[in-house]
Amino acid sequence: MTDYSEEQRNELEAIESIYPDSFTVLSDEPTSFTITVTSDAAENGETVEATLKFTYVEKYPDEAPLWEIHSQENLEDSDAEDILTLLQQQADENLGMVMIFTLVTAVQEKLNEMVDVKKNRREEEARRKEAEAEEAEKVLFQGTVVTIENFLAWKAKFELEMAELRRKRQKEEEQAGKPKLTGKQLFETDHNLDTSDIQFLEDSERLWRPVTLPRRNLSEDNDLF
């Protein structure tokens, strides 16, 4: 017959010797205690900490102890849920054996993983912000690249604005007594604008070509003196 009380007593003595600074007995009936688990420090000195509360049940270790997160520091809610899930998994795998050290060790490793995840998250965020800053600086330096598509969009907007200006100007001229432009005159004006736009697009697509200057004859220069 298993002497559960003896096994629990022996484990408590071992746990107290392993975690002298973080082990605290809360009660004897039922046996309840806490162990504070702290992650390794990150590069910025930040740590993640969880104080685990364990309570022995009568038939422990054949039955799992009760546990809860008694207190925490820098631990997100989702991380706390992960720790509780991890404790359940470890307890199921170690039924029949004293398991407090195994549970605490698993939580210790989990906290270290969380610190690494936070570190990687900060580094990724820093890289993202740096890339955004570089891209913004590049756009500011280069300006907007002119393509046929965005030029035509600009041209359409520009023509609407010019048409509105012409309408206002014509109205002002009519009020001032100046003769109104004929339809032919308006057409010729707009046609000249279209021709200049087409010429602009054709010129923008040509590659720059080196210009060769004509050589001057030195003898011609001497004749000047």
Short mmCIF file of C-alpha atoms in Angstrom, two decimals:
data_model
loop_
_atom_site.label_atom_id
_atom_site.label_comp_id
_atom_site.label_asym_id
_atom_site.label_seq_id
_atom_site.Cartn_x
_atom_site.Cartn_y
_atom_site.Cartn_z
CA MET A 1 0.00 0.00 0.00
CA THR A 2 1.37 3.40 -1.00
CA ASP A 3 2.19 5.78 1.83
CA TYR A 4 1.19 9.03 0.16
CA SER A 5 1.99 11.16 3.19
CA GLU A 6 5.57 9.85 3.27
CA GLU A 7 6.13 10.51 -0.44
CA GLN A 8 4.72 14.01 -0.11
CA ARG A 9 6.88 14.77 2.93
CA ASN A 10 10.05 13.58 1.20
CA GLU A 11 9.29 15.64 -1.90
CA LEU A 12 8.69 18.76 0.17
CA GLU A 13 12.12 18.41 1.79
CA ALA A 14 13.75 18.00 -1.61
CA ILE A 15 11.87 20.95 -3.12
CA GLU A 16 12.83 23.20 -0.22
CA SER A 17 16.50 22.35 -0.70
CA ILE A 18 16.34 22.95 -4.46
CA TYR A 19 14.42 26.26 -4.25
CA PRO A 20 15.42 27.73 -0.87
CA ASP A 21 14.80 31.35 -1.90
CA SER A 22 11.57 30.89 -3.82
CA PHE A 23 9.78 28.12 -1.86
CA THR A 24 7.09 29.11 0.66
CA VAL A 25 4.75 26.79 2.62
CA LEU A 26 1.24 28.22 2.87
CA SER A 27 -0.52 25.48 4.86
CA ASP A 28 -0.07 21.94 6.21
CA GLU A 29 -3.65 20.66 5.93
CA PRO A 30 -3.90 20.32 3.03
CA THR A 31 -0.26 20.77 2.12
CA SER A 32 -0.02 23.92 0.02
CA PHE A 33 3.04 25.88 -1.07
CA THR A 34 4.31 28.31 -3.69
CA ILE A 35 7.42 28.34 -5.88
CA THR A 36 8.44 31.47 -7.76
CA VAL A 37 9.85 30.77 -11.20
CA THR A 38 11.81 33.47 -13.04
CA SER A 39 13.08 33.42 -16.60
CA ASP A 40 16.64 34.20 -17.60
CA ALA A 41 17.15 37.93 -18.11
CA ALA A 42 16.83 39.33 -21.60
CA GLU A 43 19.43 41.67 -23.12
CA ASN A 44 17.59 44.66 -21.69
CA GLY A 45 17.42 43.02 -18.26
CA GLU A 46 13.71 42.23 -18.52
CA THR A 47 12.46 38.97 -17.00
CA VAL A 48 9.19 37.08 -16.90
CA GLU A 49 8.07 35.69 -13.56
CA ALA A 50 5.31 33.40 -12.33
CA THR A 51 4.63 32.24 -8.79
CA LEU A 52 3.04 28.80 -8.91
CA LYS A 53 0.82 27.54 -6.12
CA PHE A 54 0.61 23.77 -5.62
CA THR A 55 -1.72 21.85 -3.31
CA TYR A 56 -1.36 18.13 -2.63
CA VAL A 57 -4.46 15.98 -2.96
CA GLU A 58 -4.84 12.93 -0.74
CA LYS A 59 -3.60 10.39 -3.30
CA TYR A 60 -0.79 12.42 -4.82
CA PRO A 61 1.33 11.39 -6.75
CA ASP A 62 -1.12 8.82 -8.16
CA GLU A 63 -3.41 11.81 -8.69
CA ALA A 64 -2.22 15.18 -9.97
CA PRO A 65 -1.80 18.03 -7.49
CA LEU A 66 -3.85 21.18 -7.78
CA TRP A 67 -2.11 24.22 -9.21
CA GLU A 68 -2.69 27.83 -10.12
CA ILE A 69 -0.67 30.91 -11.02
CA HIS A 70 -0.56 32.71 -7.67
CA SER A 71 1.04 35.90 -9.04
CA GLN A 72 2.92 37.00 -12.13
CA GLU A 73 5.13 39.71 -13.62
CA ASN A 74 5.41 40.68 -17.30
CA LEU A 75 3.25 37.69 -18.16
CA GLU A 76 0.56 38.18 -20.79
CA ASP A 77 -2.84 36.51 -20.40
CA SER A 78 -2.21 34.21 -23.36
CA ASP A 79 1.14 33.19 -21.86
CA ALA A 80 -0.54 32.37 -18.55
CA GLU A 81 -3.01 30.12 -20.37
CA ASP A 82 -0.10 28.38 -22.11
CA ILE A 83 1.55 27.71 -18.77
CA LEU A 84 -1.61 26.18 -17.29
CA THR A 85 -1.96 23.97 -20.36
CA LEU A 86 1.67 22.93 -20.07
CA LEU A 87 1.22 21.99 -16.40
CA GLN A 88 -1.73 19.78 -17.30
CA GLN A 89 0.23 18.02 -20.03
CA GLN A 90 3.21 17.39 -17.77
CA ALA A 91 1.02 16.15 -14.93
CA ASP A 92 -0.75 13.65 -17.20
CA GLU A 93 2.63 12.31 -18.37
CA ASN A 94 4.02 11.90 -14.83
CA LEU A 95 1.14 10.43 -12.85
CA GLY A 96 2.38 7.92 -10.28
CA MET A 97 5.66 9.82 -9.70
CA VAL A 98 6.41 12.89 -7.62
CA MET A 99 6.35 15.65 -10.20
CA ILE A 100 6.71 19.11 -8.67
CA PHE A 101 10.33 19.50 -9.81
CA THR A 102 9.36 18.33 -13.32
CA LEU A 103 6.45 20.80 -13.49
CA VAL A 104 8.56 23.72 -12.28
CA THR A 105 11.37 22.89 -14.71
CA ALA A 106 8.90 22.80 -17.62
CA VAL A 107 7.54 26.21 -16.62
CA GLN A 108 11.09 27.59 -16.31
CA GLU A 109 11.87 26.53 -19.88
CA LYS A 110 8.56 27.98 -21.08
CA LEU A 111 9.31 31.34 -19.50
CA ASN A 112 12.71 31.41 -21.21
CA GLU A 113 11.00 30.72 -24.54
CA MET A 114 8.62 33.62 -23.90
CA VAL A 115 11.54 35.96 -23.27
CA ASP A 116 13.10 34.87 -26.58
CA VAL A 117 9.80 35.40 -28.39
CA LYS A 118 9.49 38.93 -26.97
CA LYS A 119 13.07 39.66 -27.98
CA ASN A 120 12.47 38.44 -31.55
CA ARG A 121 9.24 40.44 -31.69
CA ARG A 122 11.04 43.63 -30.67
CA GLU A 123 13.82 43.03 -33.20
CA GLU A 124 11.30 42.35 -35.97
CA GLU A 125 9.41 45.53 -35.10
CA ALA A 126 12.66 47.52 -35.11
CA ARG A 127 13.57 46.10 -38.54
CA ARG A 128 10.11 46.89 -39.88
CA LYS A 129 10.28 50.50 -38.70
CA GLU A 130 13.78 50.87 -40.12
CA ALA A 131 12.65 49.52 -43.48
CA GLU A 132 9.66 51.88 -43.51
CA ALA A 133 11.92 54.83 -42.69
CA GLU A 134 14.34 53.89 -45.48
CA GLU A 135 11.50 53.51 -47.97
CA ALA A 136 10.03 56.88 -46.97
CA GLU A 137 13.43 58.51 -47.35
CA LYS A 138 13.91 56.86 -50.76
CA VAL A 139 10.52 58.09 -51.98
CA LEU A 140 11.28 61.58 -50.68
CA PHE A 141 14.63 61.60 -52.46
CA GLN A 142 13.47 60.11 -55.74
CA GLY A 143 10.07 61.73 -55.95
CA THR A 144 7.29 60.17 -58.02
CA VAL A 145 8.35 58.27 -61.12
CA VAL A 146 6.44 59.53 -64.14
CA THR A 147 4.67 56.83 -66.12
CA ILE A 148 2.21 57.10 -68.96
CA GLU A 149 -0.59 56.03 -66.64
CA ASN A 150 -0.03 58.57 -63.88
CA PHE A 151 0.79 61.28 -66.43
CA LEU A 152 -2.52 60.73 -68.22
CA ALA A 153 -4.34 60.80 -64.89
CA TRP A 154 -2.62 64.07 -64.04
CA LYS A 155 -3.38 65.41 -67.51
CA ALA A 156 -7.09 64.63 -67.18
CA LYS A 157 -7.24 66.44 -63.84
CA PHE A 158 -5.20 69.32 -65.23
CA GLU A 159 -7.50 69.71 -68.24
CA LEU A 160 -10.55 69.85 -65.98
CA GLU A 161 -8.92 72.58 -63.93
CA MET A 162 -7.87 74.48 -67.07
CA ALA A 163 -11.36 74.20 -68.53
CA GLU A 164 -12.79 75.69 -65.35
CA LEU A 165 -10.24 78.52 -65.47
CA ARG A 166 -11.06 79.22 -69.13
CA ARG A 167 -14.75 79.28 -68.32
CA LYS A 168 -14.21 81.77 -65.52
CA ARG A 169 -11.86 83.88 -67.65
CA GLN A 170 -14.28 83.90 -70.56
CA LYS A 171 -17.08 84.95 -68.24
CA GLU A 172 -14.94 87.78 -66.89
CA GLU A 173 -13.99 88.88 -70.40
CA GLU A 174 -17.63 88.85 -71.49
CA GLN A 175 -18.53 90.98 -68.51
CA ALA A 176 -15.66 93.33 -69.45
CA GLY A 177 -16.96 93.58 -73.04
CA LYS A 178 -14.27 91.50 -74.78
CA PRO A 179 -15.30 89.31 -77.76
CA LYS A 180 -16.09 85.66 -76.99
CA LEU A 181 -13.79 82.99 -78.50
CA THR A 182 -15.30 80.98 -81.32
CA GLY A 183 -15.59 77.19 -81.21
CA LYS A 184 -12.75 76.90 -83.74
CA GLN A 185 -10.46 79.04 -81.60
CA LEU A 186 -11.20 76.94 -78.52
CA PHE A 187 -10.55 73.74 -80.50
CA GLU A 188 -7.21 75.01 -81.80
CA THR A 189 -6.14 75.95 -78.28
CA ASP A 190 -7.00 72.51 -76.89
CA HIS A 191 -5.40 70.80 -79.91
CA ASN A 192 -2.13 72.61 -79.31
CA LEU A 193 -2.16 71.38 -75.71
CA ASP A 194 -2.69 67.78 -76.86
CA THR A 195 0.20 68.04 -79.33
CA SER A 196 2.56 69.33 -76.66
CA ASP A 197 1.51 66.49 -74.31
CA ILE A 198 2.23 63.86 -76.95
CA GLN A 199 5.61 65.41 -77.66
CA PHE A 200 6.39 65.35 -73.93
CA LEU A 201 5.63 61.63 -73.68
CA GLU A 202 7.73 60.83 -76.73
CA ASP A 203 10.67 62.82 -75.39
CA SER A 204 10.44 61.15 -71.96
CA GLU A 205 10.75 57.68 -73.49
CA ARG A 206 13.93 58.44 -75.44
CA LEU A 207 17.22 57.39 -73.94
CA TRP A 208 19.81 60.02 -73.32
CA ARG A 209 22.34 59.98 -76.13
CA PRO A 210 25.90 61.32 -75.84
CA VAL A 211 26.48 64.52 -77.76
CA THR A 212 29.76 64.75 -79.76
CA LEU A 213 31.07 68.28 -80.08
CA PRO A 214 32.98 69.14 -83.31
CA ARG A 215 36.72 69.33 -82.92
CA ARG A 216 38.33 72.67 -83.49
CA ASN A 217 41.40 72.97 -85.69
CA LEU A 218 44.31 74.36 -83.72
CA SER A 219 45.61 76.08 -86.83
CA GLU A 220 42.37 78.01 -87.02
CA ASP A 221 42.90 79.15 -83.45
CA ASN A 222 46.47 80.30 -84.32
CA ASP A 223 45.14 82.32 -87.23
CA LEU A 224 43.21 84.38 -84.73
CA PHE A 225 46.47 85.81 -83.26
#
